[in-house]
Amino acid sequence: MGGHREKDGADGDAALLRAVAAGDSAALADLYDRHAGWLHARLTRRCADPEVVREVLQDTFVTVWRSAAGHRGQEAGGWLWTIAARRLVDARRAHERATRVAGPSLEEGAPGRYDTGAAPSAEDRVLAGLEYGDVGTALARISPELREVLRATVVDGLSTREAAGLLGIPEGTVKSRARRARAELRAALDQLNPSLVGGTA
């Protein structure tokens, strides 16, 4: 209970998402009960502030409520984590903007809403790159299942086994999709901006 279920949970999750898409709030509550526990645990590893984690978790399920109709049948856990990871990055960016506006006293003095040691800025930059600019445009050109594997292995830093469990696919499929995703991403980037991929620095 409260954990991330796999087999019998997959069919149940799909049915719940269809019900949520039809406006069933009880189905959303059931989906929350199934997934909030492991999402909360994973978000907590990324962000030390429990209030921010609660906000991100809430935003994640608000997004699910609004966009369940757009769910394309991929494993629900992977889809939910993609949403949660994006919401966390959005929250970090908002915090960084507020910190810049507030000035150096907040940046260096009291502990802010984030423990930056627990949430490496390199990770933020990777996810930001996957959302915006040439990389974001190129990523949008590759298939959703390849994009999911890239997010799980590159952005979330999951091992092949963890990504396989999260996405509900065999480890061999994760490896082959990761290879194809990198090749397709490189080709798409090359079309958009040849200097980004093979150019000289």
Coordinates of N, CA and C in Angstrom, one line a residue:
M1 N 0.8 -1.2 0.0 CA 0.0 0.0 0.0 C 0.9 1.2 0.0
G2 N 0.4 2.3 -0.7 CA 1.2 3.5 -0.7 C 2.4 3.4 -1.5
G3 N 2.9 2.1 -1.8 CA 4.1 1.9 -2.6 C 3.8 1.9 -4.1
H4 N 4.9 1.7 -4.8 CA 4.8 1.7 -6.3 C 4.5 0.3 -6.7
R5 N 3.2 0.0 -7.1 CA 2.9 -1.3 -7.5 C 3.2 -1.5 -9.0
E6 N 3.5 -2.8 -9.4 CA 3.8 -3.0 -10.8 C 2.7 -3.7 -11.5
K7 N 2.6 -5.1 -11.4 CA 1.8 -5.8 -12.3 C 0.3 -5.5 -12.2
D8 N -0.4 -5.9 -11.2 CA -1.8 -5.7 -11.2 C -2.1 -4.2 -11.1
G9 N -1.1 -3.4 -10.6 CA -1.3 -2.0 -10.5 C -1.3 -1.3 -11.9
A10 N -0.7 -1.9 -12.9 CA -0.6 -1.2 -14.2 C -2.0 -1.1 -14.8
D11 N -2.7 -2.2 -14.8 CA -4.1 -2.1 -15.4 C -5.0 -1.2 -14.5
G12 N -4.8 -1.3 -13.2 CA -5.6 -0.4 -12.3 C -5.3 1.0 -12.6
D13 N -4.0 1.3 -12.7 CA -3.6 2.7 -13.0 C -4.2 3.2 -14.3
A14 N -4.2 2.4 -15.3 CA -4.7 2.8 -16.6 C -6.2 3.1 -16.5
A15 N -7.0 2.2 -15.7 CA -8.4 2.5 -15.6 C -8.6 3.7 -14.7
L16 N -7.8 3.9 -13.7 CA -8.0 5.2 -12.9 C -7.7 6.4 -13.7
L17 N -6.7 6.4 -14.6 CA -6.4 7.5 -15.4 C -7.5 7.8 -16.4
R18 N -8.1 6.8 -16.9 CA -9.2 7.0 -17.8 C -10.4 7.7 -17.0
A19 N -10.6 7.2 -15.8 CA -11.7 7.8 -15.0 C -11.3 9.2 -14.6
V20 N -10.1 9.5 -14.3 CA -9.7 10.9 -14.0 C -9.9 11.8 -15.2
A21 N -9.6 11.3 -16.4 CA -9.8 12.0 -17.6 C -11.3 12.4 -17.8
A22 N -12.1 11.5 -17.3 CA -13.6 11.7 -17.4 C -14.1 12.6 -16.3
G23 N -13.2 13.0 -15.4 CA -13.6 13.9 -14.3 C -14.0 13.3 -13.0
D24 N -13.5 12.1 -12.8 CA -13.8 11.3 -11.6 C -12.8 11.7 -10.5
S25 N -13.2 12.5 -9.5 CA -12.3 12.9 -8.5 C -11.9 11.8 -7.5
A26 N -12.8 10.8 -7.3 CA -12.5 9.7 -6.5 C -11.4 8.8 -7.1
A27 N -11.4 8.8 -8.4 CA -10.3 8.0 -9.1 C -8.9 8.7 -8.9
L28 N -9.0 10.1 -8.9 CA -7.7 10.8 -8.6 C -7.3 10.5 -7.2
A29 N -8.2 10.5 -6.2 CA -7.8 10.2 -4.9 C -7.2 8.8 -4.8
D30 N -7.7 7.8 -5.5 CA -7.2 6.5 -5.5 C -5.8 6.5 -6.1
L31 N -5.6 7.2 -7.2 CA -4.3 7.3 -7.9 C -3.3 7.9 -6.9
Y32 N -3.7 8.9 -6.2 CA -2.9 9.6 -5.2 C -2.4 8.6 -4.1
D33 N -3.4 7.8 -3.6 CA -3.1 6.8 -2.6 C -2.1 5.8 -3.1
R34 N -2.2 5.4 -4.3 CA -1.3 4.4 -4.9 C 0.2 5.0 -5.0
H35 N 0.3 6.2 -5.4 CA 1.6 6.7 -5.9 C 2.2 7.8 -5.0
A36 N 1.5 8.5 -4.2 CA 2.0 9.6 -3.5 C 3.2 9.3 -2.6
G37 N 3.2 8.1 -2.0 CA 4.2 7.7 -1.0 C 5.6 7.6 -1.7
W38 N 5.7 6.9 -2.8 CA 7.0 6.8 -3.4 C 7.4 8.1 -4.1
L39 N 6.4 8.8 -4.6 CA 6.8 10.1 -5.2 C 7.3 11.1 -4.2
H40 N 6.7 11.1 -3.0 CA 7.2 11.9 -1.9 C 8.6 11.5 -1.5
A41 N 8.8 10.2 -1.4 CA 10.2 9.8 -1.0 C 11.2 10.2 -2.0
R42 N 10.9 10.1 -3.3 CA 11.9 10.4 -4.3 C 12.1 11.9 -4.3
L43 N 11.0 12.7 -4.2 CA 11.2 14.2 -4.2 C 12.0 14.6 -3.0
T44 N 11.8 14.0 -1.9 CA 12.5 14.3 -0.7 C 14.0 14.1 -0.8
R45 N 14.4 13.1 -1.7 CA 15.8 12.9 -1.9 C 16.4 14.1 -2.8
R46 N 15.5 14.8 -3.5 CA 16.0 15.9 -4.4 C 15.9 17.2 -3.7
C47 N 15.0 17.4 -2.7 CA 14.8 18.7 -2.1 C 14.6 18.5 -0.6
A48 N 15.4 19.3 0.2 CA 15.4 19.1 1.6 C 14.2 19.8 2.3
D49 N 13.5 20.7 1.6 CA 12.4 21.4 2.2 C 11.1 20.7 2.1
P50 N 10.5 20.2 3.2 CA 9.3 19.4 3.2 C 8.1 20.2 2.6
E51 N 8.1 21.5 2.8 CA 7.0 22.3 2.3 C 7.0 22.3 0.8
V52 N 8.2 22.5 0.2 CA 8.3 22.5 -1.2 C 8.0 21.1 -1.8
V53 N 8.4 20.1 -1.1 CA 8.0 18.7 -1.6 C 6.5 18.6 -1.6
R54 N 5.8 19.0 -0.5 CA 4.4 19.0 -0.5 C 3.7 19.7 -1.6
E55 N 4.3 20.9 -1.9 CA 3.7 21.8 -3.0 C 3.9 21.1 -4.3
V56 N 5.1 20.5 -4.5 CA 5.4 19.9 -5.8 C 4.5 18.7 -6.0
L57 N 4.3 17.9 -4.9 CA 3.4 16.7 -5.0 C 2.0 17.1 -5.3
Q58 N 1.5 18.2 -4.7 CA 0.2 18.7 -4.9 C 0.1 19.2 -6.4
D59 N 1.1 19.9 -6.8 CA 1.1 20.4 -8.2 C 1.1 19.3 -9.2
T60 N 1.8 18.2 -8.9 CA 1.8 17.0 -9.7 C 0.5 16.4 -10.0
F61 N -0.3 16.3 -8.9 CA -1.6 15.7 -9.0 C -2.7 16.7 -9.6
V62 N -2.4 18.0 -9.4 CA -3.3 19.0 -10.1 C -3.0 18.8 -11.6
T63 N -1.7 18.6 -12.0 CA -1.4 18.5 -13.4 C -2.0 17.2 -14.0
V64 N -2.0 16.1 -13.2 CA -2.6 14.8 -13.6 C -4.1 15.1 -13.8
W65 N -4.7 15.8 -12.9 CA -6.2 16.1 -13.1 C -6.5 16.8 -14.4
R66 N -5.6 17.7 -14.7 CA -5.8 18.5 -15.9 C -5.4 17.8 -17.2
S67 N -4.4 16.9 -17.1 CA -3.9 16.3 -18.4 C -4.0 14.8 -18.5
A68 N -4.9 14.2 -17.7 CA -5.0 12.7 -17.7 C -5.5 12.3 -19.1
A69 N -6.2 13.1 -19.8 CA -6.7 12.8 -21.1 C -5.5 12.6 -22.1
G70 N -4.4 13.3 -21.8 CA -3.3 13.2 -22.7 C -2.4 12.0 -22.4
H71 N -2.7 11.2 -21.4 CA -1.9 10.0 -21.1 C -2.0 9.0 -22.2
R72 N -0.9 8.6 -22.7 CA -0.9 7.8 -23.9 C -0.6 6.3 -23.6
G73 N -0.9 5.8 -22.4 CA -0.8 4.4 -22.1 C 0.5 4.0 -21.6
Q74 N 1.5 4.9 -21.5 CA 2.8 4.5 -20.9 C 2.6 4.2 -19.4
E75 N 3.5 3.5 -18.8 CA 3.4 3.1 -17.4 C 3.2 4.4 -16.5
A76 N 2.2 4.3 -15.7 CA 1.8 5.5 -14.9 C 2.9 6.1 -14.0
G77 N 3.7 5.2 -13.4 CA 4.7 5.7 -12.5 C 5.7 6.5 -13.3
G78 N 6.1 6.1 -14.4 CA 7.1 6.9 -15.2 C 6.5 8.3 -15.6
W79 N 5.2 8.2 -16.0 CA 4.5 9.5 -16.4 C 4.4 10.4 -15.2
L80 N 4.0 9.9 -14.0 CA 3.9 10.7 -12.9 C 5.2 11.3 -12.4
W81 N 6.3 10.5 -12.5 CA 7.6 11.0 -12.1 C 8.1 12.1 -13.0
T82 N 7.8 11.9 -14.3 CA 8.2 13.0 -15.3 C 7.5 14.3 -14.9
I83 N 6.3 14.2 -14.6 CA 5.5 15.5 -14.2 C 6.1 16.0 -12.9
A84 N 6.4 15.2 -11.9 CA 6.9 15.6 -10.6 C 8.3 16.2 -10.7
A85 N 9.1 15.6 -11.5 CA 10.5 16.1 -11.7 C 10.4 17.5 -12.4
R86 N 9.5 17.7 -13.4 CA 9.4 19.0 -14.0 C 8.9 20.0 -13.0
R87 N 7.9 19.7 -12.2 CA 7.4 20.6 -11.2 C 8.4 21.0 -10.2
L88 N 9.3 20.1 -9.8 CA 10.4 20.4 -8.9 C 11.4 21.4 -9.5
V89 N 11.7 21.2 -10.8 CA 12.6 22.1 -11.5 C 11.9 23.5 -11.6
D90 N 10.6 23.5 -11.9 CA 9.9 24.8 -12.0 C 10.0 25.5 -10.6
A91 N 9.8 24.8 -9.5 CA 9.8 25.4 -8.2 C 11.2 25.9 -7.9
R92 N 12.3 25.2 -8.3 CA 13.6 25.6 -8.1 C 13.9 26.9 -8.9
R93 N 13.4 27.0 -10.1 CA 13.7 28.2 -10.9 C 13.0 29.4 -10.2
A94 N 11.7 29.1 -9.8 CA 11.0 30.2 -9.1 C 11.7 30.7 -7.9
H95 N 12.3 29.7 -7.1 CA 13.1 30.1 -5.9 C 14.3 30.9 -6.3
E96 N 15.0 30.4 -7.4 CA 16.2 31.2 -7.8 C 15.9 32.6 -8.2
R97 N 14.8 32.7 -8.9 CA 14.4 34.1 -9.3 C 14.1 35.0 -8.1
A98 N 13.4 34.4 -7.1 CA 13.0 35.1 -5.9 C 14.3 35.5 -5.1
T99 N 15.3 34.6 -5.1 CA 16.5 34.8 -4.4 C 17.3 35.9 -5.1
R100 N 17.3 35.9 -6.4 CA 18.0 37.0 -7.1 C 17.4 38.4 -6.8
V101 N 16.0 38.4 -6.8 CA 15.3 39.7 -6.5 C 15.6 40.1 -5.1
A102 N 15.6 39.1 -4.1 CA 15.7 39.5 -2.7 C 17.2 39.9 -2.4
G103 N 18.1 39.5 -3.2 CA 19.5 40.0 -3.0 C 20.3 39.0 -2.3
P104 N 21.6 39.3 -2.1 CA 22.6 38.4 -1.6 C 22.3 38.0 -0.1
S105 N 21.6 38.8 0.7 CA 21.4 38.4 2.1 C 20.7 37.1 2.2
L106 N 19.7 36.9 1.3 CA 18.9 35.7 1.4 C 19.7 34.5 0.8
E107 N 20.5 34.9 -0.2 CA 21.3 33.9 -0.9 C 22.4 33.2 0.0
E108 N 23.0 34.1 0.9 CA 24.1 33.6 1.7 C 23.7 33.4 3.2
G109 N 22.8 34.1 3.6 CA 22.5 34.1 5.1 C 21.7 32.9 5.5
A110 N 20.5 33.1 5.9 CA 19.6 32.1 6.4 C 19.4 31.0 5.4
P111 N 19.1 29.8 5.9 CA 18.8 28.7 5.0 C 17.6 29.0 4.2
G112 N 17.7 28.9 2.9 CA 16.5 29.2 2.0 C 15.6 28.0 2.0
R113 N 14.7 28.1 1.0 CA 13.8 27.0 0.9 C 14.4 25.7 0.3
Y114 N 15.6 25.8 -0.2 CA 16.3 24.7 -0.8 C 17.6 24.4 -0.2
D115 N 17.9 23.2 0.0 CA 19.3 22.8 0.4 C 20.0 22.4 -1.0
T116 N 20.8 23.4 -1.5 CA 21.3 23.1 -2.8 C 22.2 21.9 -2.9
G117 N 22.8 21.5 -1.7 CA 23.6 20.3 -1.7 C 22.8 19.1 -2.0
A118 N 21.5 19.1 -1.7 CA 20.6 18.0 -1.9 C 20.0 18.0 -3.3
A119 N 20.2 19.1 -4.0 CA 19.6 19.3 -5.3 C 20.6 19.9 -6.3
P120 N 21.5 19.1 -6.8 CA 22.6 19.6 -7.6 C 22.1 20.5 -8.8
S121 N 22.8 21.6 -9.0 CA 22.4 22.5 -10.0 C 22.7 21.9 -11.4
A122 N 23.6 21.0 -11.5 CA 23.8 20.3 -12.8 C 22.6 19.6 -13.2
E123 N 21.9 19.0 -12.3 CA 20.6 18.3 -12.6 C 19.6 19.3 -13.2
D124 N 19.5 20.5 -12.5 CA 18.6 21.5 -13.0 C 19.0 21.9 -14.4
R125 N 20.2 22.0 -14.7 CA 20.6 22.4 -16.0 C 20.3 21.4 -17.1
V126 N 20.5 20.1 -16.7 CA 20.2 19.0 -17.7 C 18.7 19.1 -18.0
L127 N 17.8 19.1 -16.9 CA 16.4 19.1 -17.2 C 16.0 20.4 -17.9
A128 N 16.6 21.5 -17.6 CA 16.2 22.8 -18.3 C 16.6 22.6 -19.8
G129 N 17.7 22.0 -20.0 CA 18.1 21.7 -21.4 C 17.2 20.8 -22.1
L130 N 16.6 19.9 -21.4 CA 15.6 19.0 -22.0 C 14.3 19.6 -22.3
E131 N 14.1 20.8 -21.7 CA 12.8 21.5 -21.8 C 12.8 22.6 -22.8
Y132 N 14.0 23.3 -22.9 CA 14.0 24.5 -23.7 C 15.1 24.5 -24.7
G133 N 15.1 25.5 -25.6 CA 16.2 25.7 -26.6 C 16.3 24.5 -27.6
D134 N 17.4 24.4 -28.2 CA 17.6 23.4 -29.3 C 17.4 22.0 -28.8
V135 N 17.9 21.7 -27.5 CA 17.7 20.4 -27.0 C 16.3 20.0 -26.8
G136 N 15.5 21.0 -26.2 CA 14.1 20.7 -26.0 C 13.4 20.5 -27.4
T137 N 13.7 21.3 -28.4 CA 13.1 21.2 -29.7 C 13.4 19.8 -30.3
A138 N 14.7 19.4 -30.2 CA 15.1 18.2 -30.7 C 14.5 17.0 -30.0
L139 N 14.3 17.1 -28.7 CA 13.7 16.1 -27.9 C 12.3 15.9 -28.3
A140 N 11.6 17.0 -28.6 CA 10.2 16.9 -29.0 C 10.0 16.1 -30.3
R141 N 11.1 16.0 -31.1 CA 11.1 15.3 -32.4 C 11.3 13.8 -32.2
I142 N 11.7 13.3 -31.1 CA 11.8 11.9 -31.0 C 10.6 11.3 -30.3
S143 N 10.4 10.0 -30.4 CA 9.2 9.3 -30.0 C 9.1 9.4 -28.5
P144 N 7.8 9.4 -27.9 CA 7.6 9.5 -26.5 C 8.3 8.4 -25.7
E145 N 8.3 7.2 -26.2 CA 9.0 6.1 -25.4 C 10.5 6.3 -25.4
L146 N 11.1 6.8 -26.4 CA 12.5 7.1 -26.3 C 12.8 8.3 -25.4
R147 N 11.9 9.3 -25.4 CA 12.1 10.4 -24.6 C 12.0 10.0 -23.1
E148 N 11.0 9.1 -22.8 CA 10.9 8.6 -21.4 C 12.2 8.0 -20.9
V149 N 12.8 7.2 -21.8 CA 14.0 6.5 -21.3 C 15.1 7.5 -21.1
L150 N 15.2 8.5 -22.0 CA 16.3 9.5 -21.7 C 16.0 10.3 -20.4
R151 N 14.8 10.6 -20.2 CA 14.5 11.3 -18.9 C 14.8 10.4 -17.7
A152 N 14.5 9.2 -17.8 CA 14.7 8.3 -16.6 C 16.2 8.1 -16.4
T153 N 17.0 7.9 -17.5 CA 18.4 7.5 -17.3 C 19.3 8.7 -17.2
V154 N 18.9 9.8 -17.9 CA 19.8 11.0 -17.9 C 19.4 12.0 -16.8
V155 N 18.1 12.4 -16.9 CA 17.6 13.4 -15.9 C 17.5 12.9 -14.5
D156 N 16.9 11.7 -14.4 CA 16.7 11.1 -13.0 C 17.9 10.4 -12.6
G157 N 18.8 10.1 -13.5 CA 20.0 9.3 -13.1 C 19.8 7.9 -12.6
L158 N 18.7 7.3 -13.1 CA 18.4 6.0 -12.7 C 19.3 4.9 -13.4
S159 N 19.5 3.8 -12.7 CA 20.2 2.7 -13.4 C 19.3 2.1 -14.4
T160 N 19.9 1.2 -15.2 CA 19.0 0.5 -16.2 C 17.9 -0.3 -15.5
R161 N 18.3 -1.0 -14.4 CA 17.3 -1.7 -13.7 C 16.2 -0.9 -13.1
E162 N 16.6 0.3 -12.5 CA 15.6 1.2 -11.9 C 14.7 1.7 -13.0
A163 N 15.3 2.1 -14.1 CA 14.5 2.7 -15.2 C 13.5 1.7 -15.8
A164 N 14.0 0.4 -15.9 CA 13.1 -0.7 -16.4 C 11.9 -0.8 -15.4
G165 N 12.2 -0.8 -14.1 CA 11.1 -1.0 -13.1 C 10.1 0.2 -13.2
L166 N 10.7 1.4 -13.3 CA 9.8 2.6 -13.4 C 9.0 2.7 -14.6
L167 N 9.6 2.3 -15.7 CA 8.8 2.4 -17.0 C 8.1 1.2 -17.4
G168 N 8.3 0.1 -16.6 CA 7.5 -1.2 -16.9 C 8.0 -1.9 -18.2
I169 N 9.3 -1.8 -18.5 CA 9.8 -2.5 -19.7 C 11.1 -3.2 -19.3
P170 N 11.5 -4.3 -20.1 CA 12.7 -5.0 -19.8 C 13.9 -4.2 -19.8
E171 N 14.9 -4.6 -19.1 CA 16.2 -3.9 -19.0 C 16.8 -3.8 -20.4
G172 N 16.8 -4.9 -21.2 CA 17.3 -4.8 -22.6 C 16.7 -3.8 -23.4
T173 N 15.3 -3.6 -23.2 CA 14.6 -2.5 -24.0 C 15.1 -1.1 -23.6
V174 N 15.3 -1.0 -22.2 CA 15.9 0.3 -21.8 C 17.2 0.6 -22.5
K175 N 18.1 -0.4 -22.6 CA 19.4 -0.1 -23.2 C 19.2 0.2 -24.7
S176 N 18.4 -0.6 -25.4 CA 18.3 -0.4 -26.8 C 17.6 1.0 -27.1
R177 N 16.6 1.3 -26.3 CA 15.9 2.6 -26.5 C 16.8 3.8 -26.2
A178 N 17.7 3.6 -25.1 CA 18.6 4.7 -24.8 C 19.6 4.9 -25.9
R179 N 20.1 3.8 -26.6 CA 21.0 4.0 -27.7 C 20.3 4.7 -28.9
R180 N 19.0 4.2 -29.2 CA 18.3 4.8 -30.3 C 17.9 6.3 -29.9
A181 N 17.6 6.6 -28.7 CA 17.2 7.9 -28.3 C 18.4 8.9 -28.5
R182 N 19.6 8.4 -28.1 CA 20.8 9.3 -28.3 C 21.1 9.5 -29.7
A183 N 20.9 8.5 -30.5 CA 21.2 8.6 -32.0 C 20.2 9.6 -32.6
E184 N 18.9 9.4 -32.3 CA 17.9 10.3 -32.8 C 18.0 11.7 -32.3
L185 N 18.4 11.8 -31.1 CA 18.5 13.2 -30.5 C 19.7 13.9 -31.2
R186 N 20.8 13.2 -31.4 CA 21.9 13.7 -32.1 C 21.6 14.2 -33.5
A187 N 20.8 13.3 -34.2 CA 20.4 13.6 -35.6 C 19.5 14.9 -35.6
A188 N 18.6 14.9 -34.7 CA 17.7 16.1 -34.6 C 18.4 17.3 -34.3
L189 N 19.4 17.2 -33.3 CA 20.2 18.4 -33.0 C 21.1 18.9 -34.2
D190 N 21.6 17.9 -34.9 CA 22.4 18.2 -36.0 C 21.7 19.0 -37.1
Q191 N 20.4 18.6 -37.3 CA 19.5 19.4 -38.2 C 19.3 20.8 -37.7
L192 N 19.0 20.9 -36.4 CA 18.7 22.2 -35.8 C 19.9 23.1 -35.8
N193 N 21.0 22.6 -35.3 CA 22.2 23.4 -35.0 C 23.5 22.5 -35.2
P194 N 24.0 22.3 -36.4 CA 25.1 21.4 -36.6 C 26.3 21.7 -35.7
S195 N 26.5 22.9 -35.3 CA 27.7 23.2 -34.4 C 27.6 22.6 -33.0
L196 N 26.3 22.4 -32.6 CA 26.1 21.8 -31.3 C 26.6 20.4 -31.2
V197 N 26.5 19.6 -32.2 CA 26.8 18.2 -32.2 C 28.2 17.9 -32.6
G198 N 28.5 18.2 -33.8 CA 29.9 17.8 -34.3 C 30.8 19.0 -34.6
G199 N 30.4 20.2 -34.2 CA 31.3 21.3 -34.6 C 32.5 21.4 -33.7
T200 N 33.4 22.2 -34.1 CA 34.6 22.4 -33.3 C 34.4 23.4 -32.3
A201 N 35.0 23.3 -31.1 CA 34.8 24.3 -30.0 C 35.7 25.4 -30.2

